[in-house]
Amino acid sequence: MRKHLLYLLLLFGGSVSAQTPVLRPHVAKDLSNVRFSTVFQDSRGWLWCGTEQGTLYRYDGSTFHPIGLPDSLPAGGVTALSEADGFLCVGFQHGAIAYLKIDGPPPGDTEQSKSYASRLQLWQPEEGVPAQSITAFAQDKSGGRWFSTYGEGLYVWKNKRLYQFNMADDGLLGDDIYALASDAQGRIWAATDAGISICTMLEPGKKQVQNLTTTDGLPDEIITALLPDTQQDAMWIGTHDNGICRYTTTQGCCLKTHNWAFGPVTDLALFGGHDLWVGTEKNGLVRLDVATGQAQPLPADHALRTATMRAVWKDREGLLWVVNDKGLLYSANVRFGQLETPFTNTQAILVDQRDRLWAGCQEGLFLQENGVFRKIFPQKENVISLWESLADGNIWAGTFGNGLFIISPAGKVLQHLTERNGLANGNIFSIDGNARQVWLATLGGVLVGEARAPLSGSDFKQQAELGKNYVYKIFADHRGRVWFGTQGTGLAMLENGRMQHFTEANGVPLKTIYNIIEDRRGRIWFSTDRDGLFCLDSTRFQRFTLENHLHSLHITGLAANGNGYIVVAYEDGFDLLNPERANHVTFCDAAIGAPAAEVNLNAVCTDAQGNVWMGTRQGIVWAAAFQEPFFDDPQPAITSVSVFLQPIDFLNNIHFSYDQNYFIFNFTGLWYTDPESVRYRYRLEGFDPNWKVTKDHLASYPNLPPGHYIFRMQTSEHGNFEHVPEVTWSFDIAQPFWLRWWFLLLSAVVISGLFFMLVRTRESRLRQGAQLKRETLESQFAALKSQINPHFLFNSFNTLIATIEENPKMAVEYVEHLSDFYRSIIAYRERDFISLQEEMDLVRSFYFLLKMRYEEGLQLVERLNGHTGLVMPLTLQLLVENAVKHNIISASKPLLIEIFAENGNYLVVRNNIQPKITPEPSTHFGLQSLVNRYRLLGERPVIVENDTAFFVVKVPLKSEK
């Protein structure tokens, strides 16, 4: 009960009014006629936008990439988007549901959009899909996928079967469902016109429905929006008429808005558990401070003040995305904002224990309560410092020239101390203290007094250790130490009455110190006038300069926010430095949606929620410290890989052949906060010796050699690539088969075998050549020997003697033929082949010699008919001699020897067989030698035929070419 009362009290309490977000439109020139209807971010960070026309786009911050649609999809707008098990689920106005694999190839490519992986696929369960509009998706803890309709109730897909929950059969409060949400227990909440139905189905077909209505504490019957609480088992509920409530099934409604004046709620987004952004039907965007229940709409003159918000979404960078009734898409960085004030040039700022904002400027001191600033002093005062007493909650305001004011928490001036009533100096630049004492930094040195009121100016004494040196900043840490930032003499620290001076840090002389703060780990941070930022952790200093990616060395303010970040303020913006993440630095200016911030010196404070407030020349800037993690860097993603300009499924294909070696990598860094600032660094390990930095989204490698590669890509929004996210993709290009080990081994074996065969073949050819030469010589020798043997010579000389007596002229001719015959034998013996004509001349000479002896008993008939060619020397002579040697030759039994050509390929020597009664002894050497010689030369074989009537020898006739 006390908890409920606390919430109710907070609803009416004063608070720091929230800033107006900077809403930036996202418009593509080629999509001027497109009207967006919903927006959604998936687990990989891609933003998906559905349209009234029924199309779907994937947005990377710069380009809207269209997604291919199913050919059979009916006409109708996109009404719901969600993700389940790596698939994007898309609901349409006509009841159709489609899906797309999020990790598929990139959309928008003309060729790829025709493929299965980059086009939406219609979901077609056996039971069919609804005929009414799909309004929302949800998923329970058991894997059941739920979707709601406007007119057909609720459906769940479980165990490959579709079940329906409706009003008539299952007790659903209504079949027109506006929203779905899954709570911490996995139950599905369905928003209807009559309340909320909480549905479960733990077992197939076993439905359970629990209904919540106004009798259960709901502020309205018509529930239009649902959002699970990020930190507790609760649900945020948006209604048609009565605003917002926070509801749990155990405690009921524990927070609700009263006197809601902004109309029906359309959608919700919660930041850090305490900033609820509400989309409304008639009053644009409304921020609800959960801690106080205060609702703040957009300013009256804002372009979206009266717009209908169709969709509201919080992304992982902390951006708020909205779609209005005109189909326009906007984003706002709601972590930053500017508070509208009736004054400018805020020089001092303070958020007190009651979460009220105090601001000092040249016009005086102002207190903001219930969203309205109230001026404290009736006169004009130049307020430059503020401090709240922890003992009594009084506000101490230091001025330039008019001393110190002490104001009650209600805003009443309790005291005014000046030089006239004993204050040593009336120019007070910094105030800080603890429950007992307070220190004032003045132009005349540091004054210390008791932290109480009333007191007089003479109650403040000079801090003697610091003399009358000018001090810019006084800071009291949680350990009771007091730190002083001096002009020209460095940093001083007072502890237990002892003053310690720090005049150098890591060899850097410390002179003028402007700002001092303490972070949640107890480290002391301070900035100098020209040497950057320092962190003192016990006795160890760490320095930050431009090399550590600080935006500037001209630091005007420091603060530690509730997330552990150090806010470093400048005259043109501020840095967020994260000491817990390798001192990561993000500069905040208009490029990332932060307002212009020309922060004045030491006009910075941190409130109880850890939010940082900065006084600037334009007014007051606010930097939230939401208690939830957000991405601080662009998230790298490889969007596609092409091989020879053909996109591939790189998620499943990592092995390539040697001729698939022209690679193009397309990548992006998802950073919707400021996409134009993204820089890329990539390296192909195994090929690139160094990193390459670029703003392009493409890397090309046209001729990669075989090997193993890892493509590494990093993203950064500020050019610092230390400790930033990285994405990698490994792949292999195979060696060509002729460079693989098995081929090299096989080649070595084959080459060795070929070499061995070559050697063996060469040896064989040498042997054949030697044998041929030997056979030829032996043949020639045998022929010569046969012609000069005593019988041949005796017969030749007897024939010559007889011829000389009878016919001397013929004897002369006989001697000439005998001479030509022996001369030819000697001339042709070194040649492998001679012409057929030369061989026939030799045969004719030999026949002439034989004819003189045998006369009509020997007949030689040649029928060459002009054939030409080459034969081995003495081939025909040997065959003629062979026929004469083995056959009877007489006038009564003449021996007929025929020489003719057959088919132009063979030379044929044929004689009739009439063997001698007493055969002459034969070695068979001549004919066998002829056969061997032709075989050794690789010619066609010599053919020997004997049919008892004729003896035939066919000798290959070689062409003269």
Short mmCIF file of N, CA and C in Angstrom, two decimals, residues 16 20 44 59 69 80 122 138 156 164 199 210 220 252 276 306 373 383 462 587 601 673 680 784 835 839 854 904 958:
data_model
loop_
_atom_site.label_atom_id
_atom_site.label_comp_id
_atom_site.label_asym_id
_atom_site.label_seq_id
_atom_site.Cartn_x
_atom_site.Cartn_y
_atom_site.Cartn_z
N VAL A 16 12.22 17.53 -12.92
CA VAL A 16 12.96 18.12 -14.03
C VAL A 16 12.23 17.80 -15.32
N THR A 20 13.03 18.22 -25.41
CA THR A 20 12.37 17.88 -26.67
C THR A 20 13.36 17.15 -27.56
N ARG A 44 20.22 -8.69 -35.72
CA ARG A 44 21.50 -8.33 -36.32
C ARG A 44 21.66 -6.83 -36.49
N TYR A 59 16.63 -1.09 -44.29
CA TYR A 59 17.25 0.23 -44.24
C TYR A 59 18.58 0.13 -43.48
N LEU A 69 8.88 -9.58 -53.45
CA LEU A 69 7.61 -10.06 -52.90
C LEU A 69 7.17 -11.33 -53.62
N ALA A 80 2.43 -5.72 -39.63
CA ALA A 80 3.16 -6.22 -38.46
C ALA A 80 4.49 -6.81 -38.90
N LEU A 122 5.67 -16.87 -48.93
CA LEU A 122 4.38 -16.96 -48.25
C LEU A 122 4.35 -18.16 -47.32
N ALA A 138 4.11 -12.57 -31.58
CA ALA A 138 4.77 -12.80 -30.29
C ALA A 138 5.24 -14.25 -30.25
N VAL A 156 -1.94 -19.53 -32.68
CA VAL A 156 -0.63 -19.99 -32.26
C VAL A 156 -0.22 -21.18 -33.12
N GLN A 164 -6.40 -21.81 -32.94
CA GLN A 164 -7.04 -20.50 -32.86
C GLN A 164 -7.68 -20.29 -31.49
N CYS A 199 -3.09 -15.45 -22.50
CA CYS A 199 -3.30 -16.79 -23.08
C CYS A 199 -2.04 -17.64 -22.95
N GLN A 210 -6.86 -16.11 -19.30
CA GLN A 210 -7.15 -15.31 -18.11
C GLN A 210 -7.45 -13.89 -18.56
N ASP A 220 -8.91 1.41 -18.35
CA ASP A 220 -9.78 1.59 -19.51
C ASP A 220 -10.15 0.21 -20.05
N GLY A 252 -1.48 -5.96 -9.47
CA GLY A 252 -2.46 -5.17 -10.18
C GLY A 252 -1.84 -3.92 -10.77
N LEU A 276 9.42 6.55 -20.79
CA LEU A 276 8.46 5.86 -21.64
C LEU A 276 7.98 6.83 -22.72
N THR A 306 0.60 17.30 -33.55
CA THR A 306 -0.76 16.79 -33.68
C THR A 306 -0.84 15.58 -34.61
N PHE A 373 9.64 27.35 -15.24
CA PHE A 373 10.74 28.01 -14.56
C PHE A 373 10.21 29.21 -13.76
N VAL A 383 24.52 34.94 -11.53
CA VAL A 383 24.80 33.72 -10.75
C VAL A 383 25.76 32.83 -11.53
N GLN A 462 40.02 32.30 5.64
CA GLN A 462 40.88 32.05 4.49
C GLN A 462 41.53 30.67 4.62
N PHE A 587 32.01 11.48 -29.67
CA PHE A 587 31.72 12.92 -29.65
C PHE A 587 30.24 13.13 -29.98
N LEU A 601 31.92 27.24 -18.58
CA LEU A 601 32.90 26.68 -17.66
C LEU A 601 32.24 26.21 -16.38
N THR A 673 22.90 6.13 -35.75
CA THR A 673 23.12 7.39 -35.04
C THR A 673 23.74 8.43 -35.97
N TYR A 680 35.74 2.41 -42.27
CA TYR A 680 35.95 0.96 -42.34
C TYR A 680 37.45 0.67 -42.40
N LEU A 784 78.09 -60.58 -100.62
CA LEU A 784 79.38 -60.44 -101.29
C LEU A 784 80.13 -61.76 -101.29
N SER A 835 66.90 -46.66 -103.98
CA SER A 835 65.70 -46.57 -104.81
C SER A 835 65.46 -47.90 -105.53
N GLU A 839 68.06 -50.64 -107.27
CA GLU A 839 68.03 -52.07 -106.96
C GLU A 839 67.77 -52.88 -108.22
N TYR A 854 72.68 -69.78 -117.77
CA TYR A 854 71.54 -70.68 -117.87
C TYR A 854 70.75 -70.50 -119.15
N GLY A 904 50.89 -50.95 -104.67
CA GLY A 904 51.81 -49.85 -104.44
C GLY A 904 52.49 -49.90 -103.11
N LYS A 958 58.89 -48.77 -99.53
CA LYS A 958 58.83 -47.52 -98.78
C LYS A 958 58.71 -46.33 -99.71
#
